[in-house]
Amino acid sequence: MALISPSRRLRRTPFSDGVEAAGVRAYTVYNRMLLPTVFDSPQADYAHLKADVQVWDVACERQIELRGPDASALMQYLTPRDLRRAGEDQCCYVPIVDNAGGMLNDPVAVKLDQDRWWISIADSDLLLWVKGIAQARGLNVQVFEPDVSPLGVQGPKSEKLMARVFGAAVQDIRFFRYAKLDFAGRSLVVARSGYSKQGGFEIYVEGGDIGMPLWNALFEAGRDLNVRAGCPNLIERIEGGLLSYGNDMTAQNNPYECGLGKFCTADADFDFIGRAALARIAAEGPAQNLCPLEIGGAAVPPCDRAWPVMQGGETVGQITSAAWSPDYACNVAIGMLARDTSPEGLSVQTPDGARPVTRRARFWI
Ligand code: THG
């Protein structure tokens, strides 16, 4: 594949200098921003993530801030997940759908207080949608992208490293909760969350000016922990069943078929966009389902288009993500299969030819 041409339109992040100094080998584009994808190799990055601790530039998980008296009302109208009991130290994984129930994004909503939320978005232009909804409904709320850049600290040694930089208080943060902790005289949201199943934290770095000082402090404090620059790892996230918007689902999919029904209120006594469509889908049951799949044979090439899944000469679904897993010694994959597809005789058409496909009962991690 050719190189990415740098330009102002492809945004750098507050951590890009550190990422480059650490020897980044490949980037992807996410929310029109650089997202590192490889430092050493996908396999070496994966082994290191599972053994030690990594610092991730995930600034591309841009924030949409809702600020004003109607912030909570707008947040609730945007998602089928019931947020009425969300705590003021809580992060919530929330589907965002359109009128037809199609997935527009799958962000993490961070409740700062009753009048202030951040929506930590996946790769789609959600800011335009949220501004439009707020405007059309005449809500008393400002909607904007603040100067906030998430920095991930992921891996089994992440708590040890975080305690050295932010103090022992990090140990008391529960999963998908946050505390406000000091760095360089600034109070930052530090959540126990992140796009891996190895445990870790996300620091919502408010003010790009402290990006590199924080990056450097983490690397200095973690020298003996073998801290390295890392990034969301394709192999590990497929093993863990973490979904990728634009890959595993698009606006053509509803949350039920993506396995996100547990974050939807089918018989809601509150209003939200897509309510009628989701009630109908919940009653009928989804026509297809995202599932963990194993692809036979040697390492598959990158899955940069949907690969058809066949059974008895018919197309019954598609593979949406796939990678060779060193730990499980097979190709781990995520794919969409028609409802009631029987497990026998499945195959996938990869660019390298046909391969057998096996359904797995659950994701690997
Ligand atoms: N962190 C933050 N923002 C993000 C992501 C993130 N924005 C973009 C993208 N990732 C959004 N998508 C996801 C997908 C999965 C998870 C978080 C964000 C996730 N899921 C857990 C799981 O499936 O096991 C937990 C879900 C739950 O139980 O609430 O963490 O990573 N800030």
PDB file of N, CA and C in Angstrom, residues 29-98:
ATOM      1  N   VAL A  29      -6.654   6.563   9.049  1.00  0.00           N
ATOM      2  CA  VAL A  29      -7.326   7.848   9.247  1.00  0.00           C
ATOM      3  C   VAL A  29      -8.635   7.571   9.977  1.00  0.00           C
ATOM      4  N   TYR A  30      -8.901   8.351  11.030  1.00  0.00           N
ATOM      5  CA  TYR A  30     -10.082   8.134  11.873  1.00  0.00           C
ATOM      6  C   TYR A  30     -10.569   9.514  12.288  1.00  0.00           C
ATOM      7  N   ASN A  31     -11.799   9.835  11.982  1.00  0.00           N
ATOM      8  CA  ASN A  31     -12.320  11.186  12.242  1.00  0.00           C
ATOM      9  C   ASN A  31     -11.382  12.258  11.682  1.00  0.00           C
ATOM     10  N   ARG A  32     -10.873  12.020  10.481  1.00  0.00           N
ATOM     11  CA  ARG A  32      -9.954  12.950   9.788  1.00  0.00           C
ATOM     12  C   ARG A  32      -8.714  13.257  10.614  1.00  0.00           C
ATOM     13  N   MET A  33      -8.288  12.281  11.405  1.00  0.00           N
ATOM     14  CA  MET A  33      -7.118  12.444  12.266  1.00  0.00           C
ATOM     15  C   MET A  33      -6.243  11.204  12.135  1.00  0.00           C
ATOM     16  N   LEU A  34      -4.944  11.377  12.400  1.00  0.00           N
ATOM     17  CA  LEU A  34      -4.025  10.238  12.334  1.00  0.00           C
ATOM     18  C   LEU A  34      -4.265   9.292  13.512  1.00  0.00           C
ATOM     19  N   LEU A  35      -4.353   8.006  13.210  1.00  0.00           N
ATOM     20  CA  LEU A  35      -4.425   6.965  14.247  1.00  0.00           C
ATOM     21  C   LEU A  35      -3.350   5.931  13.929  1.00  0.00           C
ATOM     22  N   PRO A  36      -2.336   5.803  14.785  1.00  0.00           N
ATOM     23  CA  PRO A  36      -1.312   4.780  14.560  1.00  0.00           C
ATOM     24  C   PRO A  36      -1.934   3.381  14.552  1.00  0.00           C
ATOM     25  N   THR A  37      -1.409   2.498  13.711  1.00  0.00           N
ATOM     26  CA  THR A  37      -1.896   1.108  13.682  1.00  0.00           C
ATOM     27  C   THR A  37      -0.791   0.090  13.932  1.00  0.00           C
ATOM     28  N   VAL A  38       0.463   0.456  13.666  1.00  0.00           N
ATOM     29  CA  VAL A  38       1.572  -0.486  13.875  1.00  0.00           C
ATOM     30  C   VAL A  38       2.810   0.261  14.377  1.00  0.00           C
ATOM     31  N   PHE A  39       3.465  -0.275  15.399  1.00  0.00           N
ATOM     32  CA  PHE A  39       4.766   0.251  15.823  1.00  0.00           C
ATOM     33  C   PHE A  39       5.868  -0.730  15.447  1.00  0.00           C
ATOM     34  N   ASP A  40       5.849  -1.947  16.027  1.00  0.00           N
ATOM     35  CA  ASP A  40       6.864  -2.942  15.678  1.00  0.00           C
ATOM     36  C   ASP A  40       6.307  -3.792  14.534  1.00  0.00           C
ATOM     37  N   SER A  41       5.411  -4.720  14.866  1.00  0.00           N
ATOM     38  CA  SER A  41       4.594  -5.442  13.877  1.00  0.00           C
ATOM     39  C   SER A  41       3.286  -5.725  14.593  1.00  0.00           C
ATOM     40  N   PRO A  42       2.205  -5.994  13.867  1.00  0.00           N
ATOM     41  CA  PRO A  42       0.945  -6.270  14.572  1.00  0.00           C
ATOM     42  C   PRO A  42       1.107  -7.409  15.598  1.00  0.00           C
ATOM     43  N   GLN A  43       1.912  -8.424  15.257  1.00  0.00           N
ATOM     44  CA  GLN A  43       2.087  -9.575  16.155  1.00  0.00           C
ATOM     45  C   GLN A  43       2.935  -9.208  17.375  1.00  0.00           C
ATOM     46  N   ALA A  44       4.020  -8.452  17.158  1.00  0.00           N
ATOM     47  CA  ALA A  44       4.878  -8.053  18.280  1.00  0.00           C
ATOM     48  C   ALA A  44       4.148  -7.049  19.179  1.00  0.00           C
ATOM     49  N   ASP A  45       3.414  -6.118  18.583  1.00  0.00           N
ATOM     50  CA  ASP A  45       2.628  -5.143  19.368  1.00  0.00           C
ATOM     51  C   ASP A  45       1.608  -5.884  20.240  1.00  0.00           C
ATOM     52  N   TYR A  46       0.990  -6.908  19.660  1.00  0.00           N
ATOM     53  CA  TYR A  46      -0.026  -7.732  20.339  1.00  0.00           C
ATOM     54  C   TYR A  46       0.575  -8.448  21.555  1.00  0.00           C
ATOM     55  N   ALA A  47       1.727  -9.080  21.358  1.00  0.00           N
ATOM     56  CA  ALA A  47       2.369  -9.808  22.461  1.00  0.00           C
ATOM     57  C   ALA A  47       2.760  -8.832  23.572  1.00  0.00           C
ATOM     58  N   HIS A  48       3.264  -7.667  23.198  1.00  0.00           N
ATOM     59  CA  HIS A  48       3.667  -6.685  24.200  1.00  0.00           C
ATOM     60  C   HIS A  48       2.455  -6.120  24.956  1.00  0.00           C
ATOM     61  N   LEU A  49       1.366  -5.860  24.250  1.00  0.00           N
ATOM     62  CA  LEU A  49       0.142  -5.358  24.885  1.00  0.00           C
ATOM     63  C   LEU A  49      -0.368  -6.334  25.940  1.00  0.00           C
ATOM     64  N   LYS A  50      -0.261  -7.652  25.650  1.00  0.00           N
ATOM     65  CA  LYS A  50      -0.772  -8.654  26.585  1.00  0.00           C
ATOM     66  C   LYS A  50       0.171  -8.898  27.761  1.00  0.00           C
ATOM     67  N   ALA A  51       1.438  -8.435  27.651  1.00  0.00           N
ATOM     68  CA  ALA A  51       2.429  -8.725  28.692  1.00  0.00           C
ATOM     69  C   ALA A  51       2.762  -7.515  29.559  1.00  0.00           C
ATOM     70  N   ASP A  52       2.781  -6.332  28.988  1.00  0.00           N
ATOM     71  CA  ASP A  52       3.338  -5.184  29.697  1.00  0.00           C
ATOM     72  C   ASP A  52       2.343  -4.011  29.753  1.00  0.00           C
ATOM     73  N   VAL A  53       2.744  -2.867  29.270  1.00  0.00           N
ATOM     74  CA  VAL A  53       1.851  -1.692  29.265  1.00  0.00           C
ATOM     75  C   VAL A  53       2.215  -0.822  28.076  1.00  0.00           C
ATOM     76  N   GLN A  54       1.182  -0.274  27.438  1.00  0.00           N
ATOM     77  CA  GLN A  54       1.377   0.596  26.283  1.00  0.00           C
ATOM     78  C   GLN A  54       0.655   1.935  26.476  1.00  0.00           C
ATOM     79  N   VAL A  55       1.196   2.956  25.848  1.00  0.00           N
ATOM     80  CA  VAL A  55       0.565   4.278  25.820  1.00  0.00           C
ATOM     81  C   VAL A  55       0.051   4.495  24.399  1.00  0.00           C
ATOM     82  N   TRP A  56      -1.244   4.770  24.297  1.00  0.00           N
ATOM     83  CA  TRP A  56      -1.902   4.870  22.989  1.00  0.00           C
ATOM     84  C   TRP A  56      -2.361   6.300  22.692  1.00  0.00           C
ATOM     85  N   ASP A  57      -1.980   6.803  21.529  1.00  0.00           N
ATOM     86  CA  ASP A  57      -2.528   8.062  21.024  1.00  0.00           C
ATOM     87  C   ASP A  57      -3.866   7.752  20.351  1.00  0.00           C
ATOM     88  N   VAL A  58      -4.942   7.901  21.136  1.00  0.00           N
ATOM     89  CA  VAL A  58      -6.293   7.718  20.589  1.00  0.00           C
ATOM     90  C   VAL A  58      -7.039   9.056  20.601  1.00  0.00           C
ATOM     91  N   ALA A  59      -6.284  10.118  20.315  1.00  0.00           N
ATOM     92  CA  ALA A  59      -6.880  11.463  20.218  1.00  0.00           C
ATOM     93  C   ALA A  59      -7.960  11.517  19.143  1.00  0.00           C
ATOM     94  N   CYS A  60      -7.880  10.603  18.161  1.00  0.00           N
ATOM     95  CA  CYS A  60      -8.889  10.554  17.089  1.00  0.00           C
ATOM     96  C   CYS A  60     -10.274  10.178  17.615  1.00  0.00           C
ATOM     97  N   GLU A  61     -10.334   9.647  18.833  1.00  0.00           N
ATOM     98  CA  GLU A  61     -11.637   9.468  19.481  1.00  0.00           C
ATOM     99  C   GLU A  61     -12.053  10.875  19.939  1.00  0.00           C
ATOM    100  N   ARG A  62     -12.540  11.666  18.991  1.00  0.00           N
ATOM    101  CA  ARG A  62     -12.853  13.068  19.274  1.00  0.00           C
ATOM    102  C   ARG A  62     -14.056  13.173  20.210  1.00  0.00           C
ATOM    103  N   GLN A  63     -14.091  14.248  20.955  1.00  0.00           N
ATOM    104  CA  GLN A  63     -15.203  14.493  21.870  1.00  0.00           C
ATOM    105  C   GLN A  63     -16.189  15.476  21.253  1.00  0.00           C
ATOM    106  N   ILE A  64     -17.475  15.213  21.486  1.00  0.00           N
ATOM    107  CA  ILE A  64     -18.503  16.204  21.211  1.00  0.00           C
ATOM    108  C   ILE A  64     -18.993  16.645  22.576  1.00  0.00           C
ATOM    109  N   GLU A  65     -18.833  17.924  22.876  1.00  0.00           N
ATOM    110  CA  GLU A  65     -19.297  18.416  24.181  1.00  0.00           C
ATOM    111  C   GLU A  65     -20.713  18.956  24.063  1.00  0.00           C
ATOM    112  N   LEU A  66     -21.565  18.554  25.018  1.00  0.00           N
ATOM    113  CA  LEU A  66     -22.914  19.106  25.160  1.00  0.00           C
ATOM    114  C   LEU A  66     -22.892  19.908  26.444  1.00  0.00           C
ATOM    115  N   ARG A  67     -23.172  21.190  26.357  1.00  0.00           N
ATOM    116  CA  ARG A  67     -23.084  22.026  27.550  1.00  0.00           C
ATOM    117  C   ARG A  67     -24.281  22.974  27.612  1.00  0.00           C
ATOM    118  N   GLY A  68     -24.997  22.907  28.721  1.00  0.00           N
ATOM    119  CA  GLY A  68     -26.153  23.780  28.899  1.00  0.00           C
ATOM    120  C   GLY A  68     -27.286  23.045  29.590  1.00  0.00           C
ATOM    121  N   PRO A  69     -28.353  23.759  29.924  1.00  0.00           N
ATOM    122  CA  PRO A  69     -29.463  23.178  30.700  1.00  0.00           C
ATOM    123  C   PRO A  69     -30.098  21.953  30.030  1.00  0.00           C
ATOM    124  N   ASP A  70     -30.061  21.875  28.688  1.00  0.00           N
ATOM    125  CA  ASP A  70     -30.691  20.740  28.001  1.00  0.00           C
ATOM    126  C   ASP A  70     -29.698  19.645  27.610  1.00  0.00           C
ATOM    127  N   ALA A  71     -28.476  19.679  28.156  1.00  0.00           N
ATOM    128  CA  ALA A  71     -27.454  18.699  27.760  1.00  0.00           C
ATOM    129  C   ALA A  71     -27.928  17.256  28.003  1.00  0.00           C
ATOM    130  N   SER A  72     -28.467  16.982  29.183  1.00  0.00           N
ATOM    131  CA  SER A  72     -28.891  15.600  29.484  1.00  0.00           C
ATOM    132  C   SER A  72     -30.094  15.187  28.641  1.00  0.00           C
ATOM    133  N   ALA A  73     -31.015  16.126  28.395  1.00  0.00           N
ATOM    134  CA  ALA A  73     -32.179  15.816  27.552  1.00  0.00           C
ATOM    135  C   ALA A  73     -31.728  15.484  26.137  1.00  0.00           C
ATOM    136  N   LEU A  74     -30.772  16.240  25.606  1.00  0.00           N
ATOM    137  CA  LEU A  74     -30.261  15.961  24.261  1.00  0.00           C
ATOM    138  C   LEU A  74     -29.544  14.611  24.228  1.00  0.00           C
ATOM    139  N   MET A  75     -28.704  14.353  25.227  1.00  0.00           N
ATOM    140  CA  MET A  75     -27.958  13.085  25.267  1.00  0.00           C
ATOM    141  C   MET A  75     -28.930  11.899  25.245  1.00  0.00           C
ATOM    142  N   GLN A  76     -29.993  11.990  26.049  1.00  0.00           N
ATOM    143  CA  GLN A  76     -30.961  10.896  26.097  1.00  0.00           C
ATOM    144  C   GLN A  76     -31.720  10.745  24.779  1.00  0.00           C
ATOM    145  N   TYR A  77     -32.031  11.871  24.129  1.00  0.00           N
ATOM    146  CA  TYR A  77     -32.773  11.807  22.866  1.00  0.00           C
ATOM    147  C   TYR A  77     -31.924  11.163  21.762  1.00  0.00           C
ATOM    148  N   LEU A  78     -30.591  11.236  21.921  1.00  0.00           N
ATOM    149  CA  LEU A  78     -29.670  10.718  20.895  1.00  0.00           C
ATOM    150  C   LEU A  78     -29.457   9.213  20.962  1.00  0.00           C
ATOM    151  N   THR A  79     -29.832   8.578  22.077  1.00  0.00           N
ATOM    152  CA  THR A  79     -29.503   7.147  22.210  1.00  0.00           C
ATOM    153  C   THR A  79     -30.651   6.325  22.790  1.00  0.00           C
ATOM    154  N   PRO A  80     -30.781   5.080  22.332  1.00  0.00           N
ATOM    155  CA  PRO A  80     -31.782   4.170  22.909  1.00  0.00           C
ATOM    156  C   PRO A  80     -31.396   3.621  24.279  1.00  0.00           C
ATOM    157  N   ARG A  81     -30.168   3.896  24.748  1.00  0.00           N
ATOM    158  CA  ARG A  81     -29.788   3.407  26.077  1.00  0.00           C
ATOM    159  C   ARG A  81     -30.366   4.337  27.141  1.00  0.00           C
ATOM    160  N   ASP A  82     -30.951   3.756  28.175  1.00  0.00           N
ATOM    161  CA  ASP A  82     -31.544   4.550  29.257  1.00  0.00           C
ATOM    162  C   ASP A  82     -30.425   5.148  30.109  1.00  0.00           C
ATOM    163  N   LEU A  83     -30.292   6.464  30.051  1.00  0.00           N
ATOM    164  CA  LEU A  83     -29.208   7.151  30.768  1.00  0.00           C
ATOM    165  C   LEU A  83     -29.714   7.882  32.002  1.00  0.00           C
ATOM    166  N   ARG A  84     -30.995   7.671  32.338  1.00  0.00           N
ATOM    167  CA  ARG A  84     -31.579   8.492  33.398  1.00  0.00           C
ATOM    168  C   ARG A  84     -30.943   8.251  34.758  1.00  0.00           C
ATOM    169  N   ARG A  85     -30.355   7.051  34.942  1.00  0.00           N
ATOM    170  CA  ARG A  85     -29.710   6.767  36.231  1.00  0.00           C
ATOM    171  C   ARG A  85     -28.190   6.818  36.166  1.00  0.00           C
ATOM    172  N   ALA A  86     -27.653   7.362  35.054  1.00  0.00           N
ATOM    173  CA  ALA A  86     -26.190   7.427  34.919  1.00  0.00           C
ATOM    174  C   ALA A  86     -25.601   8.327  36.006  1.00  0.00           C
ATOM    175  N   GLY A  87     -24.522   7.868  36.628  1.00  0.00           N
ATOM    176  CA  GLY A  87     -23.873   8.633  37.690  1.00  0.00           C
ATOM    177  C   GLY A  87     -22.992   9.737  37.128  1.00  0.00           C
ATOM    178  N   GLU A  88     -22.615  10.676  37.999  1.00  0.00           N
ATOM    179  CA  GLU A  88     -21.798  11.796  37.537  1.00  0.00           C
ATOM    180  C   GLU A  88     -20.311  11.456  37.505  1.00  0.00           C
ATOM    181  N   ASP A  89     -20.004  10.141  37.596  1.00  0.00           N
ATOM    182  CA  ASP A  89     -18.621   9.704  37.385  1.00  0.00           C
ATOM    183  C   ASP A  89     -18.631   8.533  36.397  1.00  0.00           C
ATOM    184  N   GLN A  90     -19.676   8.512  35.541  1.00  0.00           N
ATOM    185  CA  GLN A  90     -19.901   7.329  34.719  1.00  0.00           C
ATOM    186  C   GLN A  90     -19.636   7.540  33.233  1.00  0.00           C
ATOM    187  N   CYS A  91     -19.142   6.465  32.591  1.00  0.00           N
ATOM    188  CA  CYS A  91     -18.992   6.413  31.137  1.00  0.00           C
ATOM    189  C   CYS A  91     -19.955   5.325  30.653  1.00  0.00           C
ATOM    190  N   CYS A  92     -20.646   5.570  29.556  1.00  0.00           N
ATOM    191  CA  CYS A  92     -21.622   4.602  29.060  1.00  0.00           C
ATOM    192  C   CYS A  92     -21.387   4.353  27.580  1.00  0.00           C
ATOM    193  N   TYR A  93     -21.229   3.086  27.222  1.00  0.00           N
ATOM    194  CA  TYR A  93     -21.134   2.713  25.809  1.00  0.00           C
ATOM    195  C   TYR A  93     -22.547   2.808  25.239  1.00  0.00           C
ATOM    196  N   VAL A  94     -22.749   3.649  24.226  1.00  0.00           N
ATOM    197  CA  VAL A  94     -24.113   3.926  23.747  1.00  0.00           C
ATOM    198  C   VAL A  94     -24.229   3.794  22.229  1.00  0.00           C
ATOM    199  N   PRO A  95     -25.193   3.020  21.736  1.00  0.00           N
ATOM    200  CA  PRO A  95     -25.489   3.069  20.303  1.00  0.00           C
ATOM    201  C   PRO A  95     -26.133   4.417  19.989  1.00  0.00           C
ATOM    202  N   ILE A  96     -25.808   4.980  18.820  1.00  0.00           N
ATOM    203  CA  ILE A  96     -26.509   6.162  18.308  1.00  0.00           C
ATOM    204  C   ILE A  96     -27.107   5.723  16.976  1.00  0.00           C
ATOM    205  N   VAL A  97     -28.420   5.863  16.807  1.00  0.00           N
ATOM    206  CA  VAL A  97     -29.072   5.378  15.589  1.00  0.00           C
ATOM    207  C   VAL A  97     -29.865   6.485  14.909  1.00  0.00           C
ATOM    208  N   ASP A  98     -30.175   6.270  13.621  1.00  0.00           N
ATOM    209  CA  ASP A  98     -31.023   7.215  12.885  1.00  0.00           C
ATOM    210  C   ASP A  98     -32.488   6.786  13.020  1.00  0.00           C
TER     211      ASP A  98
END
